[in-house]
């Protein structure tokens, strides 16, 4: 890895040096490709000729080939729809299996007509195709709307209207206000004076704030004469990353080079705001735009239930094959007896006689397969999908998920994972915005070791109010200079924008009100209306700080053409030239600005987490402030430290050069920038610290308690500092007062004064002993007995230590550490991981996900930094919070508030799981007892593949007679009603670990199916020992036999479901009794007419005749009752499960405990 | 905007429908209906020992009498069965069964004497039974053409392919085609009562009323509509290979000839199991006589046409009375008695359980 970095650095150097000589560049490419092979980090660059004007460089102008600006999100065209869609559909293993069965039926002489399996398959395929076709048509429509949208292109000095899809890379495109950009553009010219334009990316990432983008510096105003090339990286999906370089050729001069960054790039899909018009050159078009690259599907998550289904399918496939094998073998054994194979009354056709014996065996095997193939029903897939799709509506419909504040309910992005919500074992939650409201409020600050707490603006003359500082310094203040420096720092060191609502047009105000709402511009400020300001920033902390400064008399007025204006306490406007912004990033955990005051001083202001600031300031200042910071942190506030530094002219020149150079770099720009930042942000002096309160979400504690009661382990993964996070955990009752905390952080590692690795090892072993070995053996899984007086452990780990655990130097150690670490974590009731980078969050999730037993994980978060963990976990939940919509977009489910998680898991998840588990088991069961009699019948019909049931029954069984009741059940069942589920979180544990779809229950259902099948077949078999069943002495034939078995089957299977139904709504009644009635009606109808299209009138009046026989009635009643008898007994002997009795039990337990 | 307004998920023929409308539900409060909030009024039955207990007793109390009734009824049905296959040397039909040939012009007859030790009241039904005869073999079951049998003139001359290899003979279509028809049971059985005074009285056997009414009147129809001359109607067809006479000569009675011959119809209803019986004749109770078949000596005269020894089959003649539940079959009665008793027993067990453990439940209920 290290070597690679070196090389890439050299590589970048080369590329930088060769930027003038194009010829060398090729060499460089060659070198790179040759030398580095397929290193993925390597991105080739592309060269764009602005306005297609050849650059004056010596080599000939070859217009490069790029894709056009057509957006194709559709998958099909009219021509390829059928073949492509069919291909896609039959790639699914189940569909393919049914296709094979169908083909076998067509080719081989099989007992059932191809219609029996062809019809359902055709139905499924057609419905899917129609649905996908419709969706694709919608996509076509949407694509066309975008592709045919007229845009203005500057060509040879003229403005030409073109369709959007005809834009080519290098075209200069003009976009007007409120239009969306047709492709990714480099901003060349803006109608605004300050060479900026404003953009919203609401449709891209949901952030509705206005972002400022800059024109390429020093480009000519006259675009016609602009002669330039742009060299930039190949398209990549990261919306916030872009590196490029622009070469501007002026007459016979050395080409000027400008660096291009994301601030110069206007993304397709974003909308131009507050700017009349802009011109830009297209760099990425069509499917290569960042937006298009971002919509290429995310990986699909599969639920555990689906894995169980597949496992069961395999079992049934084995049953199927073995049945067919048994029958084939027995058939040939049986036929070997003389006179059996071909008695005089039943001769074979000539063709059959001629067929090769082995071929015949094979076709016989296939025939048996076809005869028994109903054991794996195509309809199960349809029903499961329907259940998931329709079932997910209940989440969106739930009014408890509706949040009046944002006027939105829950959102379901995928319906595949409904049941997974009932299986969650680990919840990984973000802290900020998830556990807390992310509604920041400036609480207090500490300047130079003195504490300032804002109480009431009017109580003291200058707006300051000093309260409980350190006792000795009570009522003392820092020097006024320090105060003002601190407040200036707060006013300057940020990326906040001001929305002057009075200056903008009325329409703007409308659009902004919702943003203003959330920003806490409340009565507290009690300022005149015209001075009300909306601040817009990517992080609410910054707004809180700026507002805080405002309370103390320093108002940030805004940024105008690189000048920041501040209204100070004396109501004077101070101006600062903004020289550089050293952006915030989660790794550095700080941001800085370099400004020049009117007096000519160059100042660097830096704010950031204490851990990242303290090492960079003079140590003597630290102690005074550290105390405050730590106290604030334990109180649950978010703390930031503010530092500053005077830059001398030389220092500034150095920093400026470094920054510019790094910004120009095409390769590894990030790393280089980081290096320069680190270099600049040193030797600062600490001015003070701020404390911002982030209030807990509503019912956060109750939700966490419920989750823990449900046996779910809650891990808090946050980027925040440990003390803050810890106090939040206490506030959320994740840690109780009696919880023993095991800390594994940098601080504890450095305690011993020894090497960190050794200490880590020692601590891990110690904690392991404590939490794992000494703890009484916990019963399998998550069953933590809730009455026991066990010591609860809480575990705290920070990012640095975590990376030590995970990436320990020697591999053997690493895996051992990881195991120890995991075991400790799994035995703790709550785990807090602080100081986490986004990727580390995902790493943790992955580690737990892949640990022993593959527990189901759920990640919940609201910000862009949670996306990685949301994508990584089995179930990702986004909170429709304030930090944009990335989390929501990438989540599987989105809810407005954390408190909704409780109902989502405990009620919806639980019910969905029970429903689908029952659905799956029931489906296998009902097809087993459907096919088993058919299998047994082979022993009585000379293994001739004679079907027991009529073809209509074979086809309709799964489609009509038994499908609706189970579908209704799987949508409506509430074996325990929702209120009880919510009240007793422990109920969630009953279904933990896929309890209803493990081999035990599967075996139970299979045995039940076998029992029923045997009963049906042999019950009727003994009845038919004398087929004279009517009171007129007439006899019944084979179709009557099948019909009786089938009638018993349909009734038993439906009534079995009725027995399992604990929640009888009118729909259940309607569907259960309706489908039984339908069966009877259909049988009369089907047997009542001589059907002209049928070759054989097998069932003609069979059903009616059956009903005229008392014996048939008696046997049907007997068999149904006998089949259900064990079931009823089991229900009685099992623990009472009804909602009422559950309560009773609960009360009893309580009673015993008291 | 491109595809962002709905879920452009890659599905591969999956019927997954991405959850309901991404973002379309924006700022719309979910409706507060019982269905959508999963609060439909519902009946929530709870099965406990207490609730099931009476059911078990009731089932027991109903099933046991029914079972006894069935058992007694079945036992009261008189049934006499005689195997006339002629496997044993001693059997009167031994010769016939040995020297069997399809082409023999002279029918082989044999008569079997038997003794009924109890008188048969009311109607007596005469069945023939075959064993090890796979009428339910798939190749056999499908070897018929129901349109031909329904009188369809086109199917008459062009029998279905399913009838192969019994569809054509000498390039003429076979009517009725197929293996089932071809192998129609063609032994004729006659019953004589040996009067104690030595005379042999032939017992009148009724040929009609043995097939399902719907079969006889709807499903099976002679070709040529109402044309009384069946010979003409069947012109151009040939008789099944193994038949001795064409289909239109099955009976002299116009209403029982051709496809609507009841013996034929009965045969065409394929049996469920390889051992089966089919209704052959009905001996109706004479008005003036109390007994249909008095106790005494009888002779069964068989025209032995039907070979079964080649596949080790057996042939039987069965005389049976019929009750409301059909023929003699003790299975149902025994099953009902057993299930009834089991239910009753379980009821008792449950009662004990209920008494022992149920009380505590009740007290908890009260404390609640």
Short mmCIF file of N, CA, C and O in Angstrom, two decimals, chain B residues 208-267:
data_model
loop_
_atom_site.label_atom_id
_atom_site.label_comp_id
_atom_site.label_asym_id
_atom_site.label_seq_id
_atom_site.Cartn_x
_atom_site.Cartn_y
_atom_site.Cartn_z
N UNK B 208 -81.09 -52.48 -16.95
CA UNK B 208 -81.03 -51.01 -16.91
C UNK B 208 -81.00 -50.50 -15.48
O UNK B 208 -81.30 -51.23 -14.53
N UNK B 209 -80.66 -49.21 -15.38
CA UNK B 209 -80.55 -48.60 -14.06
C UNK B 209 -79.23 -48.89 -13.41
O UNK B 209 -79.04 -48.63 -12.23
N UNK B 210 -78.29 -49.40 -14.18
CA UNK B 210 -77.00 -49.72 -13.58
C UNK B 210 -75.98 -48.61 -13.83
O UNK B 210 -74.95 -48.53 -13.17
N UNK B 211 -76.27 -47.72 -14.79
CA UNK B 211 -75.32 -46.64 -15.08
C UNK B 211 -75.85 -45.33 -14.53
O UNK B 211 -77.04 -45.18 -14.27
N UNK B 212 -74.92 -44.37 -14.35
CA UNK B 212 -75.34 -43.05 -13.90
C UNK B 212 -76.33 -42.48 -14.89
O UNK B 212 -76.14 -42.57 -16.11
N UNK B 213 -77.34 -41.84 -14.36
CA UNK B 213 -78.39 -41.29 -15.21
C UNK B 213 -77.81 -40.29 -16.20
O UNK B 213 -78.11 -40.28 -17.38
N UNK B 214 -76.94 -39.41 -15.72
CA UNK B 214 -76.38 -38.38 -16.60
C UNK B 214 -75.52 -38.98 -17.69
O UNK B 214 -75.44 -38.45 -18.79
N UNK B 215 -74.83 -40.08 -17.35
CA UNK B 215 -74.02 -40.72 -18.36
C UNK B 215 -74.89 -41.25 -19.47
O UNK B 215 -74.65 -41.02 -20.66
N UNK B 216 -75.92 -41.92 -19.05
CA UNK B 216 -76.79 -42.59 -20.03
C UNK B 216 -77.51 -41.57 -20.90
O UNK B 216 -77.70 -41.78 -22.09
N UNK B 217 -77.91 -40.46 -20.30
CA UNK B 217 -78.76 -39.54 -21.05
C UNK B 217 -78.05 -38.35 -21.64
O UNK B 217 -78.57 -37.71 -22.53
N UNK B 218 -76.88 -38.01 -21.16
CA UNK B 218 -76.20 -36.82 -21.69
C UNK B 218 -74.82 -37.15 -22.24
O UNK B 218 -74.49 -36.81 -23.38
N UNK B 219 -74.02 -37.80 -21.43
CA UNK B 219 -72.63 -37.97 -21.81
C UNK B 219 -72.47 -38.96 -22.97
O UNK B 219 -71.61 -38.77 -23.83
N UNK B 220 -73.31 -39.97 -22.96
CA UNK B 220 -73.23 -40.99 -24.01
C UNK B 220 -74.41 -40.82 -24.95
O UNK B 220 -75.55 -40.74 -24.49
N UNK B 221 -74.12 -40.73 -26.21
CA UNK B 221 -75.19 -40.61 -27.20
C UNK B 221 -74.80 -41.34 -28.45
O UNK B 221 -73.63 -41.37 -28.83
N UNK B 222 -75.81 -41.93 -29.09
CA UNK B 222 -75.53 -42.61 -30.34
C UNK B 222 -75.36 -41.59 -31.46
O UNK B 222 -75.96 -40.53 -31.43
N UNK B 223 -74.55 -41.91 -32.43
CA UNK B 223 -74.41 -40.99 -33.56
C UNK B 223 -75.67 -40.99 -34.39
O UNK B 223 -76.52 -41.88 -34.26
N UNK B 224 -75.78 -39.99 -35.24
CA UNK B 224 -76.91 -39.94 -36.16
C UNK B 224 -78.18 -39.44 -35.55
O UNK B 224 -79.27 -39.71 -36.03
N UNK B 225 -78.06 -38.74 -34.44
CA UNK B 225 -79.23 -38.12 -33.84
C UNK B 225 -80.28 -39.13 -33.45
O UNK B 225 -79.98 -40.11 -32.76
N UNK B 226 -81.51 -38.93 -33.89
CA UNK B 226 -82.60 -39.79 -33.46
C UNK B 226 -82.85 -40.94 -34.42
O UNK B 226 -83.87 -41.61 -34.36
N UNK B 227 -81.94 -41.09 -35.37
CA UNK B 227 -82.09 -42.17 -36.33
C UNK B 227 -82.16 -43.51 -35.61
O UNK B 227 -81.23 -43.90 -34.92
N UNK B 228 -83.29 -44.19 -35.72
CA UNK B 228 -83.42 -45.46 -34.99
C UNK B 228 -82.52 -46.55 -35.57
O UNK B 228 -82.19 -47.50 -34.87
N UNK B 229 -82.15 -46.40 -36.80
CA UNK B 229 -81.33 -47.45 -37.41
C UNK B 229 -79.87 -47.24 -37.11
O UNK B 229 -79.17 -46.47 -37.76
N UNK B 230 -79.39 -47.95 -36.07
CA UNK B 230 -78.01 -47.77 -35.65
C UNK B 230 -77.01 -48.32 -36.65
O UNK B 230 -75.90 -47.83 -36.77
N UNK B 231 -77.43 -49.33 -37.37
CA UNK B 231 -76.54 -49.93 -38.36
C UNK B 231 -76.09 -48.89 -39.36
O UNK B 231 -74.92 -48.82 -39.74
N UNK B 232 -77.04 -48.05 -39.72
CA UNK B 232 -76.71 -46.99 -40.68
C UNK B 232 -75.82 -45.95 -40.02
O UNK B 232 -74.82 -45.50 -40.60
N UNK B 233 -76.20 -45.63 -38.79
CA UNK B 233 -75.45 -44.59 -38.09
C UNK B 233 -74.00 -44.96 -37.91
O UNK B 233 -73.11 -44.13 -37.97
N UNK B 234 -73.76 -46.22 -37.72
CA UNK B 234 -72.38 -46.67 -37.49
C UNK B 234 -71.69 -47.12 -38.75
O UNK B 234 -70.64 -47.74 -38.71
N UNK B 235 -72.31 -46.80 -39.89
CA UNK B 235 -71.72 -47.25 -41.14
C UNK B 235 -70.35 -46.60 -41.34
O UNK B 235 -70.13 -45.44 -41.01
N UNK B 236 -69.45 -47.41 -41.89
CA UNK B 236 -68.10 -46.88 -42.13
C UNK B 236 -67.17 -47.11 -40.97
O UNK B 236 -65.98 -46.84 -41.06
N UNK B 237 -67.70 -47.63 -39.89
CA UNK B 237 -66.83 -47.92 -38.76
C UNK B 237 -66.75 -49.42 -38.59
O UNK B 237 -67.53 -50.18 -39.17
N UNK B 238 -65.81 -49.80 -37.79
CA UNK B 238 -65.68 -51.23 -37.55
C UNK B 238 -65.71 -51.47 -36.05
O UNK B 238 -65.51 -50.56 -35.26
N UNK B 239 -66.00 -52.71 -35.67
CA UNK B 239 -66.12 -53.02 -34.25
C UNK B 239 -64.72 -53.10 -33.63
O UNK B 239 -63.73 -53.35 -34.32
N UNK B 240 -64.63 -52.87 -32.35
CA UNK B 240 -63.35 -53.03 -31.66
C UNK B 240 -62.79 -54.43 -31.88
O UNK B 240 -63.56 -55.39 -32.03
N UNK B 241 -61.48 -54.52 -31.91
CA UNK B 241 -60.82 -55.76 -32.31
C UNK B 241 -61.28 -56.95 -31.50
O UNK B 241 -61.54 -58.02 -32.05
N UNK B 242 -61.39 -56.74 -30.19
CA UNK B 242 -61.70 -57.90 -29.36
C UNK B 242 -63.18 -58.19 -29.22
O UNK B 242 -63.56 -59.08 -28.49
N UNK B 243 -63.98 -57.36 -29.83
CA UNK B 243 -65.41 -57.60 -29.70
C UNK B 243 -65.86 -58.68 -30.66
O UNK B 243 -65.32 -58.84 -31.75
N UNK B 244 -66.92 -59.37 -30.21
CA UNK B 244 -67.46 -60.40 -31.09
C UNK B 244 -68.53 -59.83 -31.99
O UNK B 244 -68.78 -60.33 -33.07
N UNK B 245 -69.20 -58.79 -31.53
CA UNK B 245 -70.22 -58.19 -32.36
C UNK B 245 -70.08 -56.68 -32.30
O UNK B 245 -69.49 -56.15 -31.35
N UNK B 246 -70.58 -56.01 -33.33
CA UNK B 246 -70.44 -54.56 -33.35
C UNK B 246 -71.27 -53.90 -32.25
O UNK B 246 -72.17 -54.51 -31.68
N UNK B 247 -70.99 -52.63 -32.05
CA UNK B 247 -71.59 -51.90 -30.94
C UNK B 247 -73.09 -51.79 -31.08
O UNK B 247 -73.82 -51.74 -30.09
N UNK B 248 -73.58 -51.74 -32.31
CA UNK B 248 -75.03 -51.59 -32.49
C UNK B 248 -75.78 -52.89 -32.32
O UNK B 248 -76.97 -52.97 -32.55
N UNK B 249 -75.06 -53.93 -31.93
CA UNK B 249 -75.77 -55.18 -31.67
C UNK B 249 -75.60 -55.60 -30.21
O UNK B 249 -75.71 -56.77 -29.87
N UNK B 250 -75.29 -54.64 -29.38
CA UNK B 250 -75.08 -54.98 -27.97
C UNK B 250 -76.37 -55.44 -27.32
O UNK B 250 -76.38 -56.25 -26.41
N UNK B 251 -77.46 -54.87 -27.76
CA UNK B 251 -78.73 -55.23 -27.14
C UNK B 251 -79.81 -55.10 -28.19
O UNK B 251 -79.69 -54.31 -29.13
N UNK B 252 -80.83 -55.87 -28.00
CA UNK B 252 -81.93 -55.77 -28.94
C UNK B 252 -82.80 -54.55 -28.65
O UNK B 252 -83.43 -53.99 -29.53
N UNK B 253 -82.75 -54.13 -27.40
CA UNK B 253 -83.56 -52.97 -27.02
C UNK B 253 -82.94 -51.71 -27.59
O UNK B 253 -81.78 -51.40 -27.36
N UNK B 254 -83.72 -50.97 -28.33
CA UNK B 254 -83.26 -49.74 -28.95
C UNK B 254 -82.68 -48.74 -27.93
O UNK B 254 -81.71 -48.07 -28.18
N UNK B 255 -83.32 -48.70 -26.76
CA UNK B 255 -82.91 -47.73 -25.73
C UNK B 255 -81.65 -48.16 -24.99
O UNK B 255 -81.17 -47.45 -24.13
N UNK B 256 -81.18 -49.32 -25.28
CA UNK B 256 -80.01 -49.84 -24.56
C UNK B 256 -78.97 -50.34 -25.54
O UNK B 256 -78.23 -51.25 -25.26
N UNK B 257 -78.97 -49.76 -26.70
CA UNK B 257 -78.08 -50.27 -27.74
C UNK B 257 -77.08 -49.20 -28.15
O UNK B 257 -77.28 -48.02 -27.90
N UNK B 258 -76.02 -49.64 -28.79
CA UNK B 258 -75.01 -48.68 -29.23
C UNK B 258 -74.25 -48.11 -28.06
O UNK B 258 -73.99 -48.81 -27.07
N UNK B 259 -73.93 -46.85 -28.16
CA UNK B 259 -73.14 -46.22 -27.09
C UNK B 259 -73.92 -46.10 -25.80
O UNK B 259 -73.32 -45.92 -24.74
N UNK B 260 -75.22 -46.12 -25.89
CA UNK B 260 -75.97 -45.95 -24.64
C UNK B 260 -76.32 -47.27 -23.99
O UNK B 260 -77.15 -47.33 -23.09
N UNK B 261 -75.65 -48.30 -24.40
CA UNK B 261 -75.78 -49.57 -23.71
C UNK B 261 -75.20 -49.43 -22.31
O UNK B 261 -74.07 -48.98 -22.14
N UNK B 262 -76.00 -49.79 -21.33
CA UNK B 262 -75.57 -49.49 -19.95
C UNK B 262 -74.38 -50.32 -19.51
O UNK B 262 -73.54 -49.86 -18.76
N UNK B 263 -74.30 -51.56 -19.97
CA UNK B 263 -73.11 -52.36 -19.65
C UNK B 263 -71.87 -51.65 -20.14
O UNK B 263 -70.84 -51.57 -19.46
N UNK B 264 -72.00 -51.11 -21.33
CA UNK B 264 -70.88 -50.38 -21.94
C UNK B 264 -70.54 -49.13 -21.13
O UNK B 264 -69.38 -48.86 -20.81
N UNK B 265 -71.58 -48.39 -20.77
CA UNK B 265 -71.36 -47.14 -20.01
C UNK B 265 -70.70 -47.44 -18.67
O UNK B 265 -69.75 -46.77 -18.25
N UNK B 266 -71.19 -48.48 -18.02
CA UNK B 266 -70.59 -48.84 -16.73
C UNK B 266 -69.12 -49.17 -16.92
O UNK B 266 -68.26 -48.76 -16.14
N UNK B 267 -68.85 -49.91 -17.95
CA UNK B 267 -67.45 -50.29 -18.19
C UNK B 267 -66.58 -49.06 -18.47
O UNK B 267 -65.43 -48.99 -18.07
#
